[in-house]
Amino acid sequence: MKPPTLLPSLPPAPGPAKDPAPSAPADFASLRRRLEEERGRGRWRSLEELAAAPEFEAALPPEFAEGADSPAPIDRREAFRMLGVSFALAGLTACTRQPEEKIVPYVRTPEDVVPGGTPLFFATSMTVGGYATGLLVESHQGRPTKAEGNALHPASLGAADVFGQASLYGLYDPDRSQTLTYLEEIRPWPAFLGAMRTAVEAQKPSRGAGLRILTETVTSPTLAAQIQALLAGLPEAKWVQWEPLSRDAVRHGARLAFGEPVDVVPNLSRAAVILSLGSDFLGHAPGHLRMARDFAARRRELASIEGSKGGGVRLYVVETAPTITGANADHRLAVRPSEVERLARSLMAALGGTGGGSPSTGNAFLSAVASDLAAHRGSSLILVGDEQPPAVHALGHAINAALGNFAQTVTAIDPVEARPADQLAELRTLVEEMEAGRVDTLLILGGNPVYDAPADFRFAERLAKVRLRVHLSLYADETSTLCQWHVPRAHFLESWSDARAFDGTASIVQPLIAPLYDGRTEHEVLGALTDRPERSSYEVVRDFWRTRLGPDFEGAWRRALHDGLVADTAFPARNVPRPEAPPAAEEARAGGETGLEALFRGDPNLYDGRFANNGWLHELPRPITKLSWDNAALFSIATAGRLGLKKEDVVRIAFRGASIRAAVWIEPGVPDETVLLHLGNGRRKSGRFGTGLGFDAYPLRFSDALWSAPGVEVRKEGDTWPLACTQLHQNMVGRDLARAADVEEFRRDPDFAHRDELEKEPSAADSLYRPYPSDTYAWGLSIDLNACIGCNACVLACQAENNIPVVGKDQVRRGREMHWLRVDHYYGGNPENPEHFFQPVPCMHCEDAPCELVCPVGATVHSAEGLNDMIYNRCVGTRYCSNNCPYKVRRFNFYHYSLQFRAPSMKMLPNPDVTVRWRGVMEKCTYCVQRIQGAKIAADIENRRVRDGEITTACAQTCPTQAIVFGDLADADSRLSRRRREPRSYALLSELGTRPRTSYLAGLRNPSPKLPRPVRAGWSELEPEKETGQR
Amino acid sequence: MTDSSRELPRTSSPGDPDRDIIGPGYTFASITDKISQITLSRRTPRFWFVGFALAFLLTMVLFGAIGWLFLKGIGIWGVNIPIGWGFAIVNFVWWIGIGHAGTLISAILLLLHQEWRTSINRFAEAMTLFAVACAGLFPLLHLGRPWLAYYLLPYPNTMALWPQWRSPLVWDVFAVSTYGTVSLLFWYVGLIPDLATLRDRARRKGFQIVYGMLAMGWRGSARHWHRYETAYLLLAGLATPLVISVHTVVSFDFTIGIVPGWHSTIFPPYFVAGAIYSGFAMVLTLAIPLRAVYGLEDFITIRHLQNMAKILLATGLIVAYGYLMETFIGWYSGNPFDWYMVKNRLLGPYGPTYWLLIACNLLSPQALWWKRVRSSPWRLFLIALLVNTGMWLERFVIVVTSLHRDFLPSSWGMYVPTIWDWATFIGTLGLFAALFFLFIRFLPMISIFEMRTLIPEADVETPAETRSRREATP
Amino acid sequence: MTAPAASVPAEEARLYGIVAEFETPGGLVAAARRVREEGYRRVDAFSPFPIHELTEALGIRSTRLPWIVFVGGVLGAATALFMMWFSATIHYPINVGGRPLASWPAFIPITFELTVLFASLAAVFGMLALNGLPMPYHPIFNAPRFAMASRDRFFICVEAKDAMFDRERTARLLDSLGASIVSEVEG
Amino acid sequence: MQVFHRSTNTISRVSVFGAVFFLAVLLWLFYELEASPYTTRQYVAREQPVQFSHAHHVADDGIDCRYCHTSVEKAAFAGIPSTKICMNCHSQIWAETAYLEPVRESFRTGASIQWNRVNDLPDFVYFNHAIHVNKGIGCESCHGRVDQMPLAWQASRLQMGWCLECHRHPERYIRPREEVFTMGYVPAIDQAVLGPKLVAEYGLRSRRVLESCTTCHR
């Protein structure tokens, strides 16, 4: 029967609803009817026409049943209906009749498409901040459904990060800008071409003096060439780049150190001692997936007993804002931004270099680091965060050089950016020229400067002084509204383009689907300024490479498309002058007290705000705070105490006259007397999710204080703002859940993970029952806590693979998030600078599953291969199984969350191999059973066993550190079985006798013997923090 | 009427309120008339209309809440992960518990030859039925997909599937439905002779037909009486273990689970005790106003109240022992999860509910040690109300505080009932009241024929009279 | 004071029996004893509440009801056990939480419940069946003042079918037993 | 005084003891309804935009199933022929008939023909043709004598109980691979002998696996 769709307490759908959509409402109705006909996985059948259908501009039905429990909006009609339903309960039962369905074949089946058969995979690349990461995207009959990492790509190695995983949601986001508009009115593409044509003609006399092109950081050779060509024709025109999370400091640092802007690429696979000066190289940095992989590989060496000599890695982190890198450190030092440089200088000095620092800073940490580094010349590595001042970067290079790490753990290469520049300075000149009225035409290709340019640039008001303003972007955002021309941008999964990876590898961006709306690429918009405007971006990119791929172009080109990259385009190492430590600037020596200091960082989920309308990323709990949806102003315990702040209090943060309101969250590990603000939230104009969620920190961000604002004032506003945190207790209350030990301890007692008597797993003899034998296969999963860095990629991979709906902030606050896989995060040690434990928790697939025993209808039972099956269509929703699940991995559809997949564009998102769950049904991790069955069928057709590694779960596949391994326990030498035999292998809550199929490898820490051990036990002594009203 | 005037003045010994289970001066006729007139001749008192109207209103609230629930889904309630069960199950257990007194009184006390049960068993059984009806609602409502509730029953289906017999919820289905059916039969069988009485007393044809049909043509034949009593006795014998089993099974819903605070062997006994406890509290809550309003002090005497008060005290003490043991074992077991659960119950965010429950269930009944309290209806009434509240709180504590913090601190949470939770709960109170009002209006709320056996004249071995009568005749 | 025999139509066939009304249970029991001593067998007594003395006075044999209930109970237990065993081990054997297919301890509660259910149904319907109920119409209701039998009067009836029945003698006998009213009942 | 007439005795007894049988019958009816063609649409020939006759194409023309249902051996979905496949022949034969206009129109305009689905499983059931065909389950076993269907109809209940019957006893239905696409197949030797032999030879999974829920539900 059709589920009730009325949501009386909801506001009308935002965004597109108000847009003047060309399709008449009648068309939309017909579309909806047509879509209604194919439900669940049947949905894909008639997509070929759909993709082309104009009805895509249609409005969306509201997605969440937020506030549905507020009794307010019930009119008379409603009331009668309610009574009616309750009386008619009996009638609801026996209607199991199949609805009539259409079946729509191809007219001409495309090559290598097998309808309903195995999907195809295409290689493409995603750029964040200009740097490309390779993706492999799954496509069902021309409908991209899932993004994976591209194993061939140096920046991916088969892994994808949260942004890559979430890109699909971005593609199908119904709020994306859908029409080319001039002054809010729809215009055809030719009209735009004409306008550009005249604009260029107008510029010709002044040789482009009035023309400015503002882009994001560009690494795309093709785009760069296009712009250069354009500028060649109009030499007076200027090309400006702006990235709000700018890497200017990196470029400056390089200049300071080497006199030219080289890129320095770290190679962690050789590093035995790593010192990160505020670098979040595991979270967000060019090539972070690669670095995470190498780091984990080194970490693993710790686990091999004989690896005692030489193997392994020790990570020191000096950081100002808590990051997952800091969370994975063996020693973490939280300092205020102003102190980093002093530390660096002292270190330099301690290593006998020059740098104006005094080695005699009686700092135990420093001396330990110094001696450790000194002991590992050539195998040590200093990494400096983008947010650090140029001097620190230069110092970093200097120290690396002093330690002889060049050509060992770091290599210098030509800059990857097409035109390395001081972006801030360029932007400043631009706004000055705008102010002076010298800018006649401004092309903003991507980016959202009105929202993210430094506050003192007053970009918005200056923009008004430009005569002709053009904005190309995915959304009709803050900038678009201030431009006459708004060109909807094609999503990268709809575009032809290219870009370079962190090591210079040229990566191809190829489309998975024709633009859903009439989106355009930068190439096409730029083309509009040339005399060949009709060239498609495919031709542009292809033509660019035609001359560069050698004689056999076709072959090489096909190979490039297949691999997703152009072979051997990584930049070679180059030698650079020996860097010298820069002279200490004044304020650096001064340092000293600056009062409360605000830190600005990119949001772990929303980056600089570009992902602000991505439901998956919004709902994803941030790695450490576990806050989903809104961001918050993070204070350390002490500082919050001093200011008398509680969680969810609203404060006003003022800096140089500007001020913002923000909700407070208390985060141990934030340095005292600082407040950490994540950028990218609180968008003023975005889609249904972005607009108004969280708070915007950009107004406090000034060009001379991009990363930290000393001397902010924080005032309590009195009111509170609800925050949706998915883990209220980040404290193991003395339970040994996420187990870890120091390497020394481990070497002494490899079996340390099984010492606690209470946690012994009951032996088979303790059970009255004979265990069931597994038939042919015995699936299992192992998660290496030593490798897990808590990056959340697995969570989103799972969400994307398994059609997991987004439930919204209100529901998350009620404890109803649907993530099948969650990454638990616990604190240990000293609350001021705690130790962190990450623990991904999927379904344990217990052999003696408590959930199965209590299900009255047998909706969750055991498969012959040891899976804990969940059968949605049998489930009546007693929620007993969830109550009885000690791991609380089961999720329940309290409302008809999956309605969101009925939205026209969202219909294309779901994975056709996974049932879309409906209201009142329990669901949970299935070990991606659809993949298991697929592989088994393939194997059975060939009359063979499934090979080890043939099946990977979504989480395992995307894990950057390969912490997760799926496999067959019946096969004694599968990777999984080998892991199971390791002494560190343990099962969560095994003392309950559930006999989980999911097991963990205890984590290892490699602390310096010179430094005091952190307390390993979780915060057993601390009382769990006070509950907020939520959940 | 004429023949009653010819009766000699018969009085039983002058009343002693503490021992009498029936007031002085009653004859077969007067008992019959006094009780049957409430339904037949006497004008319906105003309070009945007011009360029924109110109850009916609340019932409509219930239906409203249910309607909204079916439209929107279970999400309108406060339940979440980890607290998958909220008010629905709390209310279910509470109502079922209340439902225990009736059958207990009529079955167990019958087997124990407790004569004083006769005047209270009828409406106690009715109460049982209505309580079970309210209880039975919740397992249905709390389902995510209530329209598929029949999956829990073994019925011929095209999927070739069965219920999962190891699940306590399936046991519940059988236990509750069996209990409902047997209680209904028991109650109805008890009613048959009285229905015959009403049939014969009724003046209007309509009533004669309705009561007549229900009476099945009962004519008080000696042979019938003989089998009737055998059947009644057997039913009592069957209902007694049943009553015990039902709340045992309900307690299995929790004990079969591994949740700390649920997984405990003490549950069955102390659930049963708790059920009787709350049941008798409810009987008192109903009996005290009833006897006042309908002037039944002679049938429901102080002695009745005292006996019930004593049972209340006894079961209350058993329940108290249960609480004590739970806490003690939490510590003694050495199981960190159980021990944390105990601490959390006492001092955690839901601590206040626990202490309130202790005050209601453990402290308030202690007043019953004093005879003055036992024999004062209004004091008893107050205590009964407190116990009802306390028992509800107990179920809340068991369900919610056990679930909200179990094994992994990462998934701990809080439960906040929404307005719909409350509406549903209050609604069932209305339904219960409405049904009960209808019952006292249309059926004899006290077993007439059993009351007849209580007066001395029912005793046959006084042939003297008859002989003298024979001489009197010419 | 005998009932006016004239008022009774003179057709034996339509006569059901002769009814006597007593004011006390004692009277009824005594009368019942005498009537039986006289050799009447098709005799029944009616009272507003059960009178145990009547059982021996009228020589009522103990009922078969307990056996019916026992059979019902056994049937219930068998049904439950078979249903669960068959479905869980033969029809759709599937691993639930690693428990044995035939996990008999888990089968106990339902077995018990169904035992009680079937037994109780047997008790009630058995009783009704043996009593020949429902029987809304019965000749005895034709007896004058029989409505009192459900209030405070006690009746005895000798059926016309009785071998020894004789309108005059039977009526006289009953009258001699101290009945307040003796009357004939048409059937 | 009598309240009721004699007849009420019989009436009341019949109604009391009749109620029991009534309930039983009701239950039985419910099952029958569930399994009946009304619910399953078994044996109900579907109207189609083009009155395509399997009987003609299979029986008369002797076209192999796989010519049109191209992916049946390698994919979950047997594949509904694209218009192109129809036109392979019908651009030559019957190229003019008004009867086939919808096909030609589709081919011209590129708009798919919208067929009415005949064999339709619920969306939570994941049936895979390839594995069945490769393990010796004949088309006929589920789809019936397609060669005798002028307009296709659903030959089986397609309900879980029906599926399980074969998943529990494949040996009763399995046939040699080369016979999979034959219509009206008769086992050369006694199925009781042949069945188990083939089951072993084709390495069918055990009953436990075939009965596991996620074999079909995901």
Short mmCIF file of C-alpha atoms in Angstrom, two decimals, chain C residues 21-185:
data_model
loop_
_atom_site.label_atom_id
_atom_site.label_comp_id
_atom_site.label_asym_id
_atom_site.label_seq_id
_atom_site.Cartn_x
_atom_site.Cartn_y
_atom_site.Cartn_z
CA GLU C 21 -42.82 -24.48 45.03
CA PHE C 22 -41.05 -24.28 48.40
CA GLU C 23 -39.95 -21.30 50.43
CA THR C 24 -36.78 -22.73 51.91
CA PRO C 25 -33.92 -24.79 50.59
CA GLY C 26 -34.53 -27.18 53.49
CA GLY C 27 -38.08 -27.79 52.35
CA LEU C 28 -36.91 -28.48 48.84
CA VAL C 29 -34.27 -30.98 49.91
CA ALA C 30 -36.69 -32.85 52.22
CA ALA C 31 -39.26 -32.97 49.45
CA ALA C 32 -36.71 -34.19 46.96
CA ARG C 33 -35.75 -37.03 49.33
CA ARG C 34 -39.38 -38.13 49.78
CA VAL C 35 -40.22 -37.96 46.08
CA ARG C 36 -37.27 -40.18 45.33
CA GLU C 37 -38.15 -42.57 48.17
CA GLU C 38 -41.58 -42.81 46.57
CA GLY C 39 -39.72 -44.18 43.53
CA TYR C 40 -39.95 -41.27 41.15
CA ARG C 41 -36.91 -41.02 38.92
CA ARG C 42 -37.57 -38.25 36.38
CA VAL C 43 -37.44 -35.57 39.00
CA ASP C 44 -35.60 -32.23 38.90
CA ALA C 45 -35.19 -29.45 41.41
CA PHE C 46 -34.63 -25.75 40.75
CA SER C 47 -33.00 -23.29 43.14
CA PRO C 48 -31.54 -19.75 43.00
CA PHE C 49 -28.19 -21.07 44.19
CA PRO C 50 -26.41 -24.45 44.26
CA ILE C 51 -27.62 -26.75 47.05
CA HIS C 52 -25.23 -29.63 47.52
CA GLU C 53 -27.68 -31.78 49.50
CA LEU C 54 -29.82 -32.01 46.38
CA THR C 55 -27.14 -33.98 44.63
CA GLU C 56 -27.60 -37.06 46.81
CA ALA C 57 -31.27 -36.29 47.43
CA LEU C 58 -31.98 -36.59 43.71
CA GLY C 59 -29.29 -39.23 43.26
CA ILE C 60 -27.39 -37.20 40.63
CA ARG C 61 -24.41 -39.17 39.35
CA SER C 62 -21.02 -37.47 39.37
CA THR C 63 -20.28 -35.77 36.02
CA ARG C 64 -17.84 -36.85 33.26
CA LEU C 65 -16.73 -33.22 32.87
CA PRO C 66 -13.25 -33.67 34.47
CA TRP C 67 -12.37 -36.29 31.85
CA ILE C 68 -13.42 -34.01 29.03
CA VAL C 69 -11.21 -31.26 30.47
CA PHE C 70 -8.29 -33.66 30.79
CA VAL C 71 -8.59 -34.69 27.18
CA GLY C 72 -8.77 -31.04 26.18
CA GLY C 73 -5.58 -30.31 28.06
CA VAL C 74 -3.68 -33.20 26.53
CA LEU C 75 -4.88 -32.16 23.10
CA GLY C 76 -3.65 -28.62 23.69
CA ALA C 77 -0.21 -29.75 24.81
CA ALA C 78 0.11 -32.10 21.84
CA THR C 79 -0.96 -29.46 19.34
CA ALA C 80 1.52 -26.91 20.67
CA LEU C 81 4.46 -29.26 20.86
CA PHE C 82 3.87 -30.76 17.45
CA MET C 83 3.33 -27.39 15.79
CA MET C 84 6.56 -25.95 17.16
CA TRP C 85 8.67 -29.06 16.69
CA PHE C 86 7.45 -29.59 13.13
CA SER C 87 7.85 -26.00 12.01
CA ALA C 88 11.24 -25.48 13.61
CA THR C 89 12.93 -28.72 12.67
CA ILE C 90 11.14 -30.26 9.70
CA HIS C 91 9.37 -27.56 7.75
CA TYR C 92 11.81 -24.63 7.89
CA PRO C 93 14.90 -25.55 9.89
CA ILE C 94 16.97 -22.41 10.31
CA ASN C 95 19.72 -21.32 12.65
CA VAL C 96 18.37 -18.79 15.12
CA GLY C 97 21.00 -17.33 17.40
CA GLY C 98 22.95 -20.56 17.33
CA ARG C 99 20.27 -22.35 19.33
CA PRO C 100 19.32 -25.95 18.54
CA LEU C 101 16.50 -26.36 16.04
CA ALA C 102 14.36 -28.12 18.60
CA SER C 103 15.05 -25.88 21.57
CA TRP C 104 12.55 -27.51 23.86
CA PRO C 105 13.04 -25.20 26.84
CA ALA C 106 11.84 -22.37 24.66
CA PHE C 107 8.80 -24.43 23.67
CA ILE C 108 7.55 -24.84 27.26
CA PRO C 109 5.64 -21.57 27.73
CA ILE C 110 3.49 -21.93 24.62
CA THR C 111 2.86 -25.61 25.34
CA PHE C 112 1.63 -24.65 28.77
CA GLU C 113 -0.56 -21.84 27.53
CA LEU C 114 -2.24 -23.95 24.88
CA THR C 115 -2.81 -26.73 27.42
CA VAL C 116 -4.66 -24.33 29.66
CA LEU C 117 -6.54 -22.77 26.78
CA PHE C 118 -7.81 -26.02 25.34
CA ALA C 119 -8.67 -27.39 28.79
CA SER C 120 -10.63 -24.28 29.72
CA LEU C 121 -12.55 -24.30 26.47
CA ALA C 122 -13.30 -27.97 27.06
CA ALA C 123 -14.53 -27.17 30.56
CA VAL C 124 -16.92 -24.43 29.49
CA PHE C 125 -18.26 -25.95 26.30
CA GLY C 126 -18.31 -29.37 27.90
CA MET C 127 -20.43 -28.02 30.74
CA LEU C 128 -22.79 -26.31 28.32
CA ALA C 129 -23.07 -29.40 26.17
CA LEU C 130 -23.74 -31.73 29.08
CA ASN C 131 -26.32 -29.31 30.44
CA GLY C 132 -27.91 -29.11 27.03
CA LEU C 133 -27.44 -25.38 27.03
CA PRO C 134 -28.18 -23.03 25.41
CA MET C 135 -31.86 -23.79 25.77
CA PRO C 136 -33.72 -20.47 25.92
CA TYR C 137 -37.05 -22.27 25.71
CA HIS C 138 -37.96 -24.83 28.34
CA PRO C 139 -41.44 -26.08 29.50
CA ILE C 140 -40.54 -25.43 33.09
CA PHE C 141 -40.65 -21.72 32.40
CA ASN C 142 -44.40 -22.18 31.93
CA ALA C 143 -44.72 -22.92 35.61
CA PRO C 144 -46.43 -20.06 37.45
CA ARG C 145 -44.07 -17.92 39.52
CA PHE C 146 -41.09 -19.88 38.17
CA ALA C 147 -39.29 -16.55 37.74
CA MET C 148 -38.90 -16.72 41.51
CA ALA C 149 -36.58 -19.71 41.05
CA SER C 150 -33.86 -17.20 40.29
CA ARG C 151 -34.66 -15.11 43.36
CA ASP C 152 -35.78 -16.76 46.56
CA ARG C 153 -38.05 -19.67 45.76
CA PHE C 154 -37.28 -23.37 45.38
CA PHE C 155 -39.05 -25.67 42.94
CA ILE C 156 -39.30 -29.38 42.38
CA CYS C 157 -40.71 -30.91 39.22
CA VAL C 158 -41.85 -34.45 38.53
CA GLU C 159 -41.99 -35.04 34.80
CA ALA C 160 -45.00 -36.65 33.16
CA LYS C 161 -42.64 -39.04 31.40
CA ASP C 162 -41.87 -40.73 34.71
CA ALA C 163 -43.07 -44.33 34.81
CA MET C 164 -44.84 -43.81 38.15
CA PHE C 165 -46.36 -40.49 37.14
CA ASP C 166 -50.01 -40.02 37.90
CA ARG C 167 -51.59 -36.60 37.83
CA GLU C 168 -53.62 -36.99 40.95
CA ARG C 169 -51.29 -39.03 43.12
CA THR C 170 -48.17 -37.09 42.24
CA ALA C 171 -49.88 -33.78 42.83
CA ARG C 172 -51.20 -34.95 46.17
CA LEU C 173 -47.79 -36.27 47.18
CA LEU C 174 -46.10 -32.97 46.40
CA ASP C 175 -48.79 -31.03 48.17
CA SER C 176 -48.34 -33.23 51.23
CA LEU C 177 -44.64 -32.26 51.30
CA GLY C 178 -45.45 -28.71 52.38
CA ALA C 179 -45.21 -27.03 48.98
CA SER C 180 -46.65 -23.56 49.04
CA ILE C 181 -48.02 -24.09 45.56
CA VAL C 182 -48.38 -27.19 43.42
CA SER C 183 -49.24 -26.76 39.76
CA GLU C 184 -49.19 -28.61 36.46
CA VAL C 185 -46.96 -27.50 33.60
#
